[in-house]
PDB file of C-alpha atoms in Angstrom:
ATOM      1  CA  LYS A 294     114.648  86.194 113.814  1.00 88.00           C
ATOM      2  CA  GLN A 295     112.532  87.993 111.235  1.00 92.00           C
ATOM      3  CA  GLU A 296     111.822  91.653 111.915  1.00 94.00           C
ATOM      4  CA  VAL A 297     109.410  93.780 109.919  1.00 95.00           C
ATOM      5  CA  THR A 298     109.649  97.558 109.900  1.00 96.00           C
ATOM      6  CA  GLN A 299     107.140  99.994 108.490  1.00 96.00           C
ATOM      7  CA  ILE A 300     107.904 103.581 107.636  1.00 94.00           C
ATOM      8  CA  PRO A 301     106.442 106.079 108.256  1.00 93.00           C
ATOM      9  CA  ALA A 302     104.627 105.296 111.489  1.00 94.00           C
ATOM     10  CA  ALA A 303     101.996 107.886 110.656  1.00 96.00           C
ATOM     11  CA  LEU A 304     101.104 109.836 107.558  1.00 96.00           C
ATOM     12  CA  SER A 305      98.614 112.594 106.857  1.00 97.00           C
ATOM     13  CA  VAL A 306      97.800 113.608 103.286  1.00 97.00           C
ATOM     14  CA  PRO A 307      95.149 115.683 101.531  1.00 97.00           C
ATOM     15  CA  GLU A 308      92.484 113.876  99.571  1.00 97.00           C
ATOM     16  CA  GLY A 309      93.467 112.974  96.024  1.00 97.00           C
ATOM     17  CA  GLU A 310      97.160 112.483  96.648  1.00 97.00           C
ATOM     18  CA  ASN A 311      99.013 109.380  95.601  1.00 97.00           C
ATOM     19  CA  LEU A 312     101.043 107.875  98.419  1.00 96.00           C
ATOM     20  CA  VAL A 313     103.502 105.105  99.195  1.00 97.00           C
ATOM     21  CA  LEU A 314     103.803 103.077 102.366  1.00 97.00           C
ATOM     22  CA  ASN A 315     107.034 101.234 103.009  1.00 97.00           C
ATOM     23  CA  CYS A 316     107.753  97.864 104.558  1.00 98.00           C
ATOM     24  CA  SER A 317     111.121  96.203 105.072  1.00 98.00           C
ATOM     25  CA  PHE A 318     112.030  92.807 106.456  1.00 97.00           C
ATOM     26  CA  THR A 319     115.362  91.485 107.672  1.00 97.00           C
ATOM     27  CA  ASP A 320     115.213  87.902 106.386  1.00 95.00           C
ATOM     28  CA  SER A 321     114.620  87.729 102.649  1.00 93.00           C
ATOM     29  CA  ALA A 322     113.720  84.032 102.804  1.00 93.00           C
ATOM     30  CA  ILE A 323     109.975  84.550 102.819  1.00 94.00           C
ATOM     31  CA  TYR A 324     107.101  82.535 101.384  1.00 93.00           C
ATOM     32  CA  ASN A 325     104.768  85.460 100.841  1.00 94.00           C
ATOM     33  CA  LEU A 326     103.954  88.951 102.032  1.00 96.00           C
ATOM     34  CA  GLN A 327     100.538  90.293 102.885  1.00 96.00           C
ATOM     35  CA  TRP A 328      99.218  93.824 103.305  1.00 97.00           C
ATOM     36  CA  PHE A 329      96.309  94.446 105.656  1.00 96.00           C
ATOM     37  CA  ARG A 330      94.107  97.328 106.633  1.00 96.00           C
ATOM     38  CA  GLN A 331      92.840  97.802 110.177  1.00 94.00           C
ATOM     39  CA  ASP A 332      90.165 100.288 111.144  1.00 93.00           C
ATOM     40  CA  PRO A 333      90.039 101.459 114.783  1.00 89.00           C
ATOM     41  CA  GLY A 334      88.666  98.777 117.084  1.00 86.00           C
ATOM     42  CA  LYS A 335      88.301  96.315 114.246  1.00 88.00           C
ATOM     43  CA  GLY A 336      90.038  93.237 112.945  1.00 90.00           C
ATOM     44  CA  LEU A 337      92.280  93.087 109.909  1.00 92.00           C
ATOM     45  CA  THR A 338      91.160  93.125 106.304  1.00 93.00           C
ATOM     46  CA  SER A 339      93.458  91.470 103.800  1.00 92.00           C
ATOM     47  CA  LEU A 340      94.280  93.824 100.930  1.00 96.00           C
ATOM     48  CA  LEU A 341      96.915  92.106  98.836  1.00 96.00           C
ATOM     49  CA  LEU A 342      99.048  88.994  98.993  1.00 95.00           C
ATOM     50  CA  ILE A 343     102.286  88.768  97.032  1.00 95.00           C
ATOM     51  CA  GLN A 344     103.946  85.427  96.571  1.00 94.00           C
ATOM     52  CA  SER A 345     107.713  85.317  96.930  1.00 93.00           C
ATOM     53  CA  SER A 346     108.064  84.699  93.182  1.00 93.00           C
ATOM     54  CA  GLN A 347     105.975  87.743  92.270  1.00 95.00           C
ATOM     55  CA  ARG A 348     107.023  91.369  91.874  1.00 96.00           C
ATOM     56  CA  GLU A 349     103.696  93.081  92.340  1.00 96.00           C
ATOM     57  CA  GLN A 350      99.965  92.726  92.833  1.00 96.00           C
ATOM     58  CA  THR A 351      97.205  95.178  92.046  1.00 97.00           C
ATOM     59  CA  SER A 352      93.693  95.610  93.342  1.00 96.00           C
ATOM     60  CA  GLY A 353      91.779  98.702  92.298  1.00 97.00           C
ATOM     61  CA  ARG A 354      93.657 101.770  93.491  1.00 97.00           C
ATOM     62  CA  LEU A 355      96.152  99.656  95.417  1.00 98.00           C
ATOM     63  CA  ASN A 356      99.417  98.319  94.090  1.00 98.00           C
ATOM     64  CA  ALA A 357     101.875  96.349  96.173  1.00 97.00           C
ATOM     65  CA  SER A 358     105.400  95.618  95.053  1.00 97.00           C
ATOM     66  CA  LEU A 359     107.921  93.165  96.399  1.00 97.00           C
ATOM     67  CA  ASP A 360     111.707  93.194  96.105  1.00 96.00           C
ATOM     68  CA  LYS A 361     112.532  90.046  97.965  1.00 94.00           C
ATOM     69  CA  SER A 362     116.294  90.234  97.581  1.00 93.00           C
ATOM     70  CA  SER A 363     116.465  93.645  99.205  1.00 95.00           C
ATOM     71  CA  GLY A 364     113.797  92.834 101.778  1.00 96.00           C
ATOM     72  CA  ARG A 365     111.370  95.547 100.767  1.00 97.00           C
ATOM     73  CA  SER A 366     107.752  95.994  99.830  1.00 98.00           C
ATOM     74  CA  THR A 367     105.733  99.080  99.066  1.00 98.00           C
ATOM     75  CA  LEU A 368     102.014  99.719  99.049  1.00 98.00           C
ATOM     76  CA  TYR A 369     100.985 102.388  96.590  1.00 98.00           C
ATOM     77  CA  ILE A 370      97.586 104.028  97.024  1.00 98.00           C
ATOM     78  CA  ALA A 371      96.382 106.104  94.103  1.00 98.00           C
ATOM     79  CA  ALA A 372      94.019 109.057  94.388  1.00 97.00           C
ATOM     80  CA  SER A 373      93.598 108.705  98.139  1.00 97.00           C
ATOM     81  CA  GLN A 374      90.172 109.175  99.724  1.00 97.00           C
ATOM     82  CA  PRO A 375      89.080 109.918 103.303  1.00 97.00           C
ATOM     83  CA  GLY A 376      87.748 106.367 103.453  1.00 97.00           C
ATOM     84  CA  ASP A 377      91.305 105.115 103.053  1.00 98.00           C
ATOM     85  CA  SER A 378      92.107 106.426 106.532  1.00 98.00           C
ATOM     86  CA  ALA A 379      93.175 103.427 108.601  1.00 97.00           C
ATOM     87  CA  THR A 380      96.254 101.624 109.848  1.00 96.00           C
ATOM     88  CA  TYR A 381      98.047  99.608 107.199  1.00 97.00           C
ATOM     89  CA  LEU A 382      99.984  96.558 108.297  1.00 96.00           C
ATOM     90  CA  CYS A 383     102.577  94.578 106.424  1.00 97.00           C
ATOM     91  CA  ALA A 384     103.267  90.953 107.352  1.00 96.00           C
ATOM     92  CA  VAL A 385     105.534  88.216 106.032  1.00 96.00           C
ATOM     93  CA  ARG A 386     105.215  84.464 106.148  1.00 93.00           C
ATOM     94  CA  ARG A 387     108.346  82.375 106.450  1.00 91.00           C
ATOM     95  CA  ASP A 388     107.360  79.136 104.773  1.00 88.00           C
ATOM     96  CA  SER A 389     104.515  77.001 103.497  1.00 83.00           C
ATOM     97  CA  GLY A 390     103.989  75.306 106.861  1.00 81.00           C
ATOM     98  CA  ASN A 391     101.780  76.374 109.723  1.00 80.00           C
ATOM     99  CA  THR A 392     103.992  79.310 110.579  1.00 86.00           C
ATOM    100  CA  PRO A 393     102.431  82.564 111.727  1.00 89.00           C
ATOM    101  CA  LEU A 394     102.748  85.906 110.032  1.00 92.00           C
ATOM    102  CA  VAL A 395     105.310  88.346 111.380  1.00 92.00           C
ATOM    103  CA  PHE A 396     103.858  91.849 111.475  1.00 93.00           C
ATOM    104  CA  GLY A 397     105.242  95.332 111.276  1.00 94.00           C
ATOM    105  CA  LYS A 398     103.897  97.974 113.631  1.00 92.00           C
ATOM    106  CA  GLY A 399     101.843  99.568 110.903  1.00 95.00           C
ATOM    107  CA  THR A 400     101.455 102.966 109.278  1.00 97.00           C
ATOM    108  CA  ARG A 401      98.553 105.079 110.499  1.00 96.00           C
ATOM    109  CA  LEU A 402      97.157 106.924 107.498  1.00 97.00           C
ATOM    110  CA  SER A 403      94.890 109.943 107.635  1.00 97.00           C
ATOM    111  CA  VAL A 404      93.421 111.302 104.413  1.00 98.00           C
ATOM    112  CA  ILE A 405      92.056 114.790 104.924  1.00 97.00           C
ATOM    113  CA  ALA A 406      89.048 115.920 102.896  1.00 94.00           C
TER     114      ALA A 406
ATOM    115  CA  GLY B 214      85.637  84.810  99.820  1.00 54.00           C
ATOM    116  CA  ALA B 215      86.964  83.239 102.976  1.00 55.00           C
ATOM    117  CA  VAL B 216      85.616  84.706 106.185  1.00 88.00           C
ATOM    118  CA  VAL B 217      86.607  84.305 109.797  1.00 94.00           C
ATOM    119  CA  SER B 218      83.935  84.960 112.405  1.00 94.00           C
ATOM    120  CA  GLN B 219      84.832  85.863 115.962  1.00 95.00           C
ATOM    121  CA  HIS B 220      82.403  86.044 118.866  1.00 95.00           C
ATOM    122  CA  PRO B 221      81.710  87.902 121.073  1.00 96.00           C
ATOM    123  CA  SER B 222      82.842  91.270 119.799  1.00 95.00           C
ATOM    124  CA  ARG B 223      82.892  92.815 123.238  1.00 96.00           C
ATOM    125  CA  VAL B 224      82.950  91.494 126.795  1.00 96.00           C
ATOM    126  CA  ILE B 225      82.812  93.423 130.037  1.00 97.00           C
ATOM    127  CA  CYS B 226      83.012  91.361 133.186  1.00 94.00           C
ATOM    128  CA  LYS B 227      84.209  91.267 136.753  1.00 96.00           C
ATOM    129  CA  SER B 228      87.652  90.234 137.850  1.00 96.00           C
ATOM    130  CA  GLY B 229      87.905  86.478 138.394  1.00 96.00           C
ATOM    131  CA  THR B 230      85.505  85.571 135.598  1.00 95.00           C
ATOM    132  CA  SER B 231      86.548  83.180 132.850  1.00 96.00           C
ATOM    133  CA  VAL B 232      85.779  84.333 129.340  1.00 97.00           C
ATOM    134  CA  LYS B 233      85.521  82.189 126.216  1.00 97.00           C
ATOM    135  CA  ILE B 234      86.095  83.619 122.746  1.00 97.00           C
ATOM    136  CA  GLU B 235      85.118  81.649 119.655  1.00 96.00           C
ATOM    137  CA  CYS B 236      86.748  81.787 116.249  1.00 95.00           C
ATOM    138  CA  ARG B 237      85.142  80.121 113.254  1.00 95.00           C
ATOM    139  CA  SER B 238      86.216  79.770 109.670  1.00 93.00           C
ATOM    140  CA  LEU B 239      82.942  80.078 107.795  1.00 91.00           C
ATOM    141  CA  ASP B 240      83.600  78.721 104.334  1.00 86.00           C
ATOM    142  CA  PHE B 241      86.890  76.922 104.578  1.00 88.00           C
ATOM    143  CA  GLN B 242      88.644  74.395 106.776  1.00 88.00           C
ATOM    144  CA  ALA B 243      91.519  75.648 108.862  1.00 87.00           C
ATOM    145  CA  THR B 244      93.884  73.109 110.352  1.00 83.00           C
ATOM    146  CA  THR B 245      95.691  75.986 111.990  1.00 88.00           C
ATOM    147  CA  MET B 246      94.367  79.118 113.609  1.00 93.00           C
ATOM    148  CA  PHE B 247      96.315  81.881 115.295  1.00 95.00           C
ATOM    149  CA  TRP B 248      95.444  83.952 118.333  1.00 96.00           C
ATOM    150  CA  TYR B 249      96.773  87.483 118.684  1.00 95.00           C
ATOM    151  CA  ARG B 250      96.563  90.173 121.298  1.00 95.00           C
ATOM    152  CA  GLN B 251      96.743  93.846 120.504  1.00 93.00           C
ATOM    153  CA  PHE B 252      97.325  96.734 122.885  1.00 87.00           C
ATOM    154  CA  PRO B 253      96.118 100.251 122.011  1.00 83.00           C
ATOM    155  CA  LYS B 254      97.991 101.714 119.053  1.00 78.00           C
ATOM    156  CA  LYS B 255     100.328  98.742 118.967  1.00 82.00           C
ATOM    157  CA  SER B 256     100.792  95.962 116.478  1.00 84.00           C
ATOM    158  CA  LEU B 257      99.574  92.420 116.898  1.00 89.00           C
ATOM    159  CA  MET B 258     101.356  90.122 119.293  1.00 91.00           C
ATOM    160  CA  LEU B 259     101.081  86.427 118.529  1.00 93.00           C
ATOM    161  CA  MET B 260      99.930  84.502 121.569  1.00 96.00           C
ATOM    162  CA  ALA B 261      99.594  80.975 120.261  1.00 95.00           C
ATOM    163  CA  THR B 262      99.126  78.769 117.250  1.00 93.00           C
ATOM    164  CA  SER B 263      96.101  76.544 117.503  1.00 89.00           C
ATOM    165  CA  ASN B 264      96.326  73.173 115.776  1.00 84.00           C
ATOM    166  CA  GLU B 265      93.248  71.070 115.101  1.00 83.00           C
ATOM    167  CA  GLY B 266      93.244  67.927 117.181  1.00 82.00           C
ATOM    168  CA  SER B 267      96.428  68.678 119.078  1.00 84.00           C
ATOM    169  CA  LYS B 268      97.819  70.986 121.718  1.00 88.00           C
ATOM    170  CA  ALA B 269      98.351  74.615 120.922  1.00 91.00           C
ATOM    171  CA  THR B 270     101.826  76.056 120.594  1.00 93.00           C
ATOM    172  CA  TYR B 271     102.276  79.066 122.858  1.00 95.00           C
ATOM    173  CA  GLU B 272     104.671  81.922 122.359  1.00 94.00           C
ATOM    174  CA  GLN B 273     107.259  82.682 124.982  1.00 93.00           C
ATOM    175  CA  GLY B 274     105.806  84.540 127.925  1.00 93.00           C
ATOM    176  CA  VAL B 275     102.195  83.482 127.283  1.00 95.00           C
ATOM    177  CA  GLU B 276     100.769  81.389 130.110  1.00 94.00           C
ATOM    178  CA  LYS B 277      99.083  78.316 128.693  1.00 92.00           C
ATOM    179  CA  ASP B 278      97.102  77.748 131.885  1.00 94.00           C
ATOM    180  CA  LYS B 279      95.834  81.289 131.717  1.00 96.00           C
ATOM    181  CA  PHE B 280      94.905  81.274 128.063  1.00 97.00           C
ATOM    182  CA  LEU B 281      93.333  77.919 127.258  1.00 96.00           C
ATOM    183  CA  ILE B 282      93.034  77.102 123.585  1.00 94.00           C
ATOM    184  CA  ASN B 283      90.884  74.360 122.143  1.00 91.00           C
ATOM    185  CA  HIS B 284      90.764  73.577 118.435  1.00 89.00           C
ATOM    186  CA  ALA B 285      88.239  70.775 118.354  1.00 82.00           C
ATOM    187  CA  SER B 286      87.262  70.937 114.696  1.00 88.00           C
ATOM    188  CA  LEU B 287      88.529  72.219 111.385  1.00 89.00           C
ATOM    189  CA  THR B 288      86.302  75.272 111.632  1.00 92.00           C
ATOM    190  CA  LEU B 289      86.349  76.217 115.313  1.00 93.00           C
ATOM    191  CA  SER B 290      88.977  77.309 117.786  1.00 93.00           C
ATOM    192  CA  THR B 291      88.265  78.779 121.209  1.00 95.00           C
ATOM    193  CA  LEU B 292      90.353  80.894 123.538  1.00 97.00           C
ATOM    194  CA  THR B 293      89.384  80.915 127.208  1.00 97.00           C
ATOM    195  CA  VAL B 294      90.861  83.567 129.434  1.00 97.00           C
ATOM    196  CA  THR B 295      90.698  81.931 132.847  1.00 96.00           C
ATOM    197  CA  SER B 296      90.162  83.912 136.034  1.00 96.00           C
ATOM    198  CA  ALA B 297      90.579  87.148 134.127  1.00 95.00           C
ATOM    199  CA  HIS B 298      92.080  90.188 135.814  1.00 95.00           C
ATOM    200  CA  PRO B 299      92.233  93.848 134.723  1.00 95.00           C
ATOM    201  CA  GLU B 300      95.667  93.337 133.170  1.00 94.00           C
ATOM    202  CA  ASP B 301      94.078  90.835 130.779  1.00 95.00           C
ATOM    203  CA  SER B 302      91.953  93.610 129.294  1.00 95.00           C
ATOM    204  CA  SER B 303      92.910  93.873 125.662  1.00 95.00           C
ATOM    205  CA  PHE B 304      91.818  93.342 122.078  1.00 96.00           C
ATOM    206  CA  TYR B 305      92.042  89.679 121.061  1.00 97.00           C
ATOM    207  CA  ILE B 306      92.018  88.708 117.382  1.00 96.00           C
ATOM    208  CA  CYS B 307      91.943  85.281 115.801  1.00 96.00           C
ATOM    209  CA  SER B 308      93.135  84.363 112.364  1.00 94.00           C
ATOM    210  CA  ALA B 309      92.985  81.375 110.042  1.00 92.00           C
ATOM    211  CA  ARG B 310      94.356  80.246 106.733  1.00 85.00           C
ATOM    212  CA  ASP B 311      92.711  78.011 104.201  1.00 81.00           C
ATOM    213  CA  ARG B 312      94.680  74.955 103.166  1.00 77.00           C
ATOM    214  CA  GLY B 313      96.329  75.060  99.785  1.00 75.00           C
ATOM    215  CA  PHE B 314      99.059  76.893  97.978  1.00 74.00           C
ATOM    216  CA  ASN B 315      99.792  80.429  99.082  1.00 77.00           C
ATOM    217  CA  GLN B 316      96.464  81.112 100.733  1.00 82.00           C
ATOM    218  CA  PRO B 317      96.036  84.505 102.407  1.00 85.00           C
ATOM    219  CA  GLN B 318      95.510  84.720 106.137  1.00 88.00           C
ATOM    220  CA  HIS B 319      92.130  86.042 107.225  1.00 91.00           C
ATOM    221  CA  PHE B 320      91.246  87.686 110.496  1.00 93.00           C
ATOM    222  CA  GLY B 321      88.208  87.915 112.702  1.00 93.00           C
ATOM    223  CA  ASP B 322      86.815  91.269 113.801  1.00 93.00           C
ATOM    224  CA  GLY B 323      88.356  90.919 117.235  1.00 94.00           C
ATOM    225  CA  THR B 324      87.040  90.777 120.779  1.00 96.00           C
ATOM    226  CA  ARG B 325      87.388  93.747 123.084  1.00 96.00           C
ATOM    227  CA  LEU B 326      87.795  92.329 126.595  1.00 96.00           C
ATOM    228  CA  SER B 327      87.387  94.667 129.554  1.00 96.00           C
ATOM    229  CA  ILE B 328      87.870  93.300 133.053  1.00 95.00           C
ATOM    230  CA  LEU B 329      86.586  95.512 135.853  1.00 94.00           C
TER     231      LEU B 329
END
């Protein structure tokens, strides 16, 4: 059974810092991996999707990497801003069928102005 | 881009009431939608996978008679919490994926259900 772990559970940084969020998964046989952002009381916003054949994806100040063989992904946030404060969730998809995502418990990020 | 719309965003009702939550994919067709439940400061728990035109697949421990799912079209799935009780109070989120290669999964804004 796939298990997804996110470390740290919570992180507080001053504005402007670069930071890395970590995600690991136990079964390396994945189809893709997706990073989401969730604001309090809200749904999830998709940030980046990395296909199993890819090593990284970039969107603005965000860069996600994937090392499938070791079961790890990182989300790098450059020049953090208070507006980046949210919970970041990592999720993996097993195959191309109608299988659900398996989520980690998230990292709660606070960027202090 | 693809958007998933969920309605209502918040429901407050008395114990014993049945509550229906709608999930729509606005600009794509979703043969499969997913329903999640989230407790405060916890991650998402998959409740069921909703398949268009067929019965939903429920996760272990989720009562199918309690949480009725109907996926009548390629753009609409509904979750009905029947005879809701205070322990059913939670944040419910739906999700859908567009068909095609390696499509991302998109989520609705969630429904905050409070049973008094």
